[in-house]
Short mmCIF file of C-alpha atoms in Angstrom, two decimals:
data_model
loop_
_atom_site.label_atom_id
_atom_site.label_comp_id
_atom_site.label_asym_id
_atom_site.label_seq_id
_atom_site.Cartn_x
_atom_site.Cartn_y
_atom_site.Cartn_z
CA UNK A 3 113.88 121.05 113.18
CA UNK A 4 112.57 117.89 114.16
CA UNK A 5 108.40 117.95 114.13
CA UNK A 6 105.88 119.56 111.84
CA UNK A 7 102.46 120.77 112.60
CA UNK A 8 99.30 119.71 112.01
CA UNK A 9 98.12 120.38 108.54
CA UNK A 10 94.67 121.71 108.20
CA UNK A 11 93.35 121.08 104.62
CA UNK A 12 92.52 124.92 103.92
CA UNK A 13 96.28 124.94 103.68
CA UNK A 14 96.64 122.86 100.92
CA UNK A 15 98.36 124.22 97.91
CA UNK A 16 95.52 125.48 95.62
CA UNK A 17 94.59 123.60 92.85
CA UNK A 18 96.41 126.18 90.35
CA UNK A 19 99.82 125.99 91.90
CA UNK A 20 99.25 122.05 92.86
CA UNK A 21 102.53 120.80 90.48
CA UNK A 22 105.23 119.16 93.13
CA UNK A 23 108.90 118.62 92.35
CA UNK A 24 110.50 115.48 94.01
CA UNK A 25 114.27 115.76 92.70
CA UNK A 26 115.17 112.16 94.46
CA UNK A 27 111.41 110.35 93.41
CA UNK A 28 110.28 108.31 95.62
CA UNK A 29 111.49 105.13 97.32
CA UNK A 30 111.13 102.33 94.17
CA UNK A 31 110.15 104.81 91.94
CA UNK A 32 113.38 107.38 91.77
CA UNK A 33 113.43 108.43 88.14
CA UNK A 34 109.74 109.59 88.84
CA UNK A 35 109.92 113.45 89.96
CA UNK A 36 107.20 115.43 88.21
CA UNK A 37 104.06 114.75 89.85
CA UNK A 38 100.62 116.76 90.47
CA UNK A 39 99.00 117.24 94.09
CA UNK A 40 95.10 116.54 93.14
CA UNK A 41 92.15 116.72 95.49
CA UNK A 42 88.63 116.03 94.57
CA UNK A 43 86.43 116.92 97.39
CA UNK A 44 83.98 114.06 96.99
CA UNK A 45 87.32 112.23 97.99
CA UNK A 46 87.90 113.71 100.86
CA UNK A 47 90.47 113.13 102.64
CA UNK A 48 91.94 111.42 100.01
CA UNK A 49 93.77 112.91 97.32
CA UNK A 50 96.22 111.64 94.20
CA UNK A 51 99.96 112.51 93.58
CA UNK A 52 99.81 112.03 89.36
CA UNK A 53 102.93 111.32 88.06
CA UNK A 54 103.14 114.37 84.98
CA UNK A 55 104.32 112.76 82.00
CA UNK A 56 104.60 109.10 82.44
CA UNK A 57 101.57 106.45 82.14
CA UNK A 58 99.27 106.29 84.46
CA UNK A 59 101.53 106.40 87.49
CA UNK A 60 99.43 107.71 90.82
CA UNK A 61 99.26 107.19 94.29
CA UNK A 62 96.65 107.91 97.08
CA UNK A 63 97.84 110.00 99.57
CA UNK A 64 96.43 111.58 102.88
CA UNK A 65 97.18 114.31 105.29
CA UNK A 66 98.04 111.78 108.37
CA UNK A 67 97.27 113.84 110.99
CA UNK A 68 93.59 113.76 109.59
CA UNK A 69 93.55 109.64 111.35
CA UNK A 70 96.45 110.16 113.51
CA UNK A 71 96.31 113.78 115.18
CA UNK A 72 99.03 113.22 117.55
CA UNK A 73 101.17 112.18 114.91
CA UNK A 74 104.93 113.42 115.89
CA UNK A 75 107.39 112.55 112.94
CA UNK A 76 110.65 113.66 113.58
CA UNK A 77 112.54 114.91 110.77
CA UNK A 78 116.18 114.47 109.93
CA UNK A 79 118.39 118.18 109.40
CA UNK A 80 119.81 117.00 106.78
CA UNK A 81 115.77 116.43 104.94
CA UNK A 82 114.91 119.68 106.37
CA UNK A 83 117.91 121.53 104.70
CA UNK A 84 117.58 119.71 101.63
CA UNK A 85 113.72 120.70 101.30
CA UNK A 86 114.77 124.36 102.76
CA UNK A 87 112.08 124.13 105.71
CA UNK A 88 112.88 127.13 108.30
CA UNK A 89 110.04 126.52 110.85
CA UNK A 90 107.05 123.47 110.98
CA UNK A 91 104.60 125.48 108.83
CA UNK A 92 107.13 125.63 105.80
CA UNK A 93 105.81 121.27 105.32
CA UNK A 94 102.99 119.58 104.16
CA UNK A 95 103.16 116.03 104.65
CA UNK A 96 101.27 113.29 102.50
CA UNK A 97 101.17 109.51 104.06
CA UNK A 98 100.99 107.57 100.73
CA UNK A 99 97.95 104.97 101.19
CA UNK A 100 97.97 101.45 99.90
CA UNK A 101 94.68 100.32 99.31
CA UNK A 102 94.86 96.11 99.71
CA UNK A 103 90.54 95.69 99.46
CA UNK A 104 87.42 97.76 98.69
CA UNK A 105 87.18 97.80 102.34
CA UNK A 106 91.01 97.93 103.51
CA UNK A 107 93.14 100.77 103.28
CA UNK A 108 96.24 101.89 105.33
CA UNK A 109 98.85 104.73 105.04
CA UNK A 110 102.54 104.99 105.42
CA UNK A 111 103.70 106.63 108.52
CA UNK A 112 107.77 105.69 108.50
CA UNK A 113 108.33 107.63 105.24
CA UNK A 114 105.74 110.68 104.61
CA UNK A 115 106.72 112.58 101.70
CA UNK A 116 107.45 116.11 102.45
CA UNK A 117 106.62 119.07 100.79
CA UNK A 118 107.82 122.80 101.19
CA UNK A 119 104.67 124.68 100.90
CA UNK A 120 106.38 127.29 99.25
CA UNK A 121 108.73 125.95 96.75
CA UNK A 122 106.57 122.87 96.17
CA UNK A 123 109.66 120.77 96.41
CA UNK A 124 109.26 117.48 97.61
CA UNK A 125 110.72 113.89 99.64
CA UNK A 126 110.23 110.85 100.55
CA UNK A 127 111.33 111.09 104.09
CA UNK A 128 112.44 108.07 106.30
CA UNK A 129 111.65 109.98 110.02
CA UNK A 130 114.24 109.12 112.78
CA UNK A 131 111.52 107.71 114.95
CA UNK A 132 110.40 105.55 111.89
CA UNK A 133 110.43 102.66 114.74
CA UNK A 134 107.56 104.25 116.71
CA UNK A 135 105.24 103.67 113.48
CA UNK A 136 103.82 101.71 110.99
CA UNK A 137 104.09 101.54 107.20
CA UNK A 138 100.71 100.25 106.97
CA UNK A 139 98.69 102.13 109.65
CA UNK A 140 94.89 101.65 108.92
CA UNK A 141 92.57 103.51 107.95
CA UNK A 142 88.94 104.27 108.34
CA UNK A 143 87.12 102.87 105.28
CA UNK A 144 84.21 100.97 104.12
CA UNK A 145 83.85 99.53 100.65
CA UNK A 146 82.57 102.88 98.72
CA UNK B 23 129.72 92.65 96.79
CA UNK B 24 133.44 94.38 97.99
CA UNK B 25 134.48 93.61 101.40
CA UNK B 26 136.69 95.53 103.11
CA UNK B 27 137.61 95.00 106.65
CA UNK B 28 138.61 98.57 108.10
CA UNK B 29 139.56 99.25 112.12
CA UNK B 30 137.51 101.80 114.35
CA UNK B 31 138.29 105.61 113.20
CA UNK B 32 138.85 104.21 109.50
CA UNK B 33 137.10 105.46 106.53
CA UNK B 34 136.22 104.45 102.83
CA UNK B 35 135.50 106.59 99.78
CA UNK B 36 132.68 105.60 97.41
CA UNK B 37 132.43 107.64 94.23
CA UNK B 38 135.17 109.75 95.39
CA UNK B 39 132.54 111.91 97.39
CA UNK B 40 130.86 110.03 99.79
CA UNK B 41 132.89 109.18 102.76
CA UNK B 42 131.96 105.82 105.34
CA UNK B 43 133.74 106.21 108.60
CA UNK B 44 133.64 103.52 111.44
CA UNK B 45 132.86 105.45 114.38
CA UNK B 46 132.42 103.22 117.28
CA UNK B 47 132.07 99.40 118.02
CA UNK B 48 130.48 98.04 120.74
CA UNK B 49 129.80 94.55 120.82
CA UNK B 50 128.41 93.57 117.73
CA UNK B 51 126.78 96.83 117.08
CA UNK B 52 129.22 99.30 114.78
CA UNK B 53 128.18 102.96 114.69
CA UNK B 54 129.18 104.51 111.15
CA UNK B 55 129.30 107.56 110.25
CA UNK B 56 128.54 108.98 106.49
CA UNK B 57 129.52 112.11 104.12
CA UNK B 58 127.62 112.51 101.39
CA UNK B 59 125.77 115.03 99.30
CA UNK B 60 122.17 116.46 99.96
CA UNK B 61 121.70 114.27 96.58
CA UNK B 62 122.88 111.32 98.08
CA UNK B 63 119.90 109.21 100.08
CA UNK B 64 121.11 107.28 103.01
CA UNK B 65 118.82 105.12 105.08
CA UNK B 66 118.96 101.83 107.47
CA UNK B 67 118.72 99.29 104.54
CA UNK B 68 115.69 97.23 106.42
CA UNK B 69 113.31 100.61 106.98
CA UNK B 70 114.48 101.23 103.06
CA UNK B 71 112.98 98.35 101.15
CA UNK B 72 109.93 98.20 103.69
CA UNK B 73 109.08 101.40 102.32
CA UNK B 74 110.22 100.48 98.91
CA UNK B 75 107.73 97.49 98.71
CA UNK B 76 104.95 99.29 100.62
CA UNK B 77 105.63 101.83 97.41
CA UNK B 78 105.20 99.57 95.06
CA UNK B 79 102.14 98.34 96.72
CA UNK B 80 100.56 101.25 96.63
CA UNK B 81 101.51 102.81 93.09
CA UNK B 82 97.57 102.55 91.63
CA UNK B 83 96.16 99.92 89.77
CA UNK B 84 93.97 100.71 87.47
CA UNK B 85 90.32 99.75 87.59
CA UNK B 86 90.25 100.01 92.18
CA UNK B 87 88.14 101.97 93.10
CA UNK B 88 88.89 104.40 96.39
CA UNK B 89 87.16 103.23 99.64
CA UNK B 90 84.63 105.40 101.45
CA UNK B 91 86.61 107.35 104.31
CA UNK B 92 84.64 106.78 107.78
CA UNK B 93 85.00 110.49 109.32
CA UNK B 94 85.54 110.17 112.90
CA UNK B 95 85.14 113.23 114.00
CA UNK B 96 87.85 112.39 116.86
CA UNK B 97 87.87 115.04 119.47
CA UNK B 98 91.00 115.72 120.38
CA UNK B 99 91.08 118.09 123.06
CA UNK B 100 93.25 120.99 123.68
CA UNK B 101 96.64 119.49 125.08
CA UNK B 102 97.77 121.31 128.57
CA UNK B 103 101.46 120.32 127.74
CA UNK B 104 103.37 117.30 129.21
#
């Protein structure tokens, strides 16, 4: 498979079942691989992958097709066999957001992580048309 | 660093499982090929640490607080293919 549909946030895994495996951590940040998908609605869009167990480890992530609805990442076999997607609905994909001011914040595009709605297993994934985006795509913000 | 110089169709073994085969050369682009396991990450090295720094980057500070999303209610209308 080589795209994944939109995500629509009624979809997200519900707050009880919200605990996401990543057995390779993420890029940087590899011996990392318990984390918590965490969504407070006064937040919205935003939500927080917590790192379970270690200090204060958390990232912002978003659902990118939220600021980039045409957003067409094209995903290697060999990450959708590892992850054990079967068809575009099996993945929920977080852009992990860097926040650089109160008033600047952009998202990752080349390398959503990917997460098998049903197994709650998880990547970093580098798409194969990582050259068609941006690591730091903006976002719409103002200082809060 | 270990350099090896190997001819087109050779191979090398790192770790004893994951296998780097020269596939094609063409100019001064080579095309490589790679075995390894499903535990095994493989990526272009310069798409790698962009994302490994933009990680680091974004692994939360303390103390910042999260901007105010603008909701632009884009309307993205029904695509008729193409």
């Amino acid at each position: 498979m080589n795209s994944v549909e939109p995500i629509q946030p009624e979809n997200a895994p519900p707050a009880s079942t919200n605990l996401v495996k990543l057995p390779l951590g993420l890029l940087g940040f590899e011996p990392v691989k318990q984390f918590a998908l965490l969504a407070d609605p006064a937040e919205k869009p935003f939500a927080w992958l917590k790192a379970q167990g270690e200090a204060a480890l958390a990232f912002v992530v978003i659902d990118p097709f939220v600021v980039v609805p045409d957003y067409k990442p094209e995903i290697p076999d060999a990450d959708a066999d590892f992850l054990g997607l079967t068809n575009a609905g099996d993945a929920l994909l977080l852009g992990i957001v860097t926040i650089h001011a109160p008033n600047r914040a952009t998202m990752n595009l080349k390398g959503p992580v990917v997460i098998n709605r049903h197994s709650h297993i998880g990547k970093q994934v580098i798409i194969a048309n990582s050259a068609d985006y941006s690591v730091n795509h903006p976002l719409p913000v103002a200082a809060s | 660093m270990l350099i090896l110089s190997r001819k087109l169709g050779e191979s090398i073994v790192i770790d004893d499982r994951i296998i780097v085969k020269i596939m094609r050369v063409d100019g001064d682009t080579v095309k490589l090929g790679i075995e390894a396991p499903a535990s095994v990450t493989v990526h272009r090295k310069e798409v790698h640490d962009e994302i490994q720094v933009n990680n680091k980057a974004a692994a939360l500070k303390p103390g910042l607080p999260l901007p105010k999303f603008a909701q632009t209610k884009a309307s993205n209308p029904p695509s008729t293919g193409g």
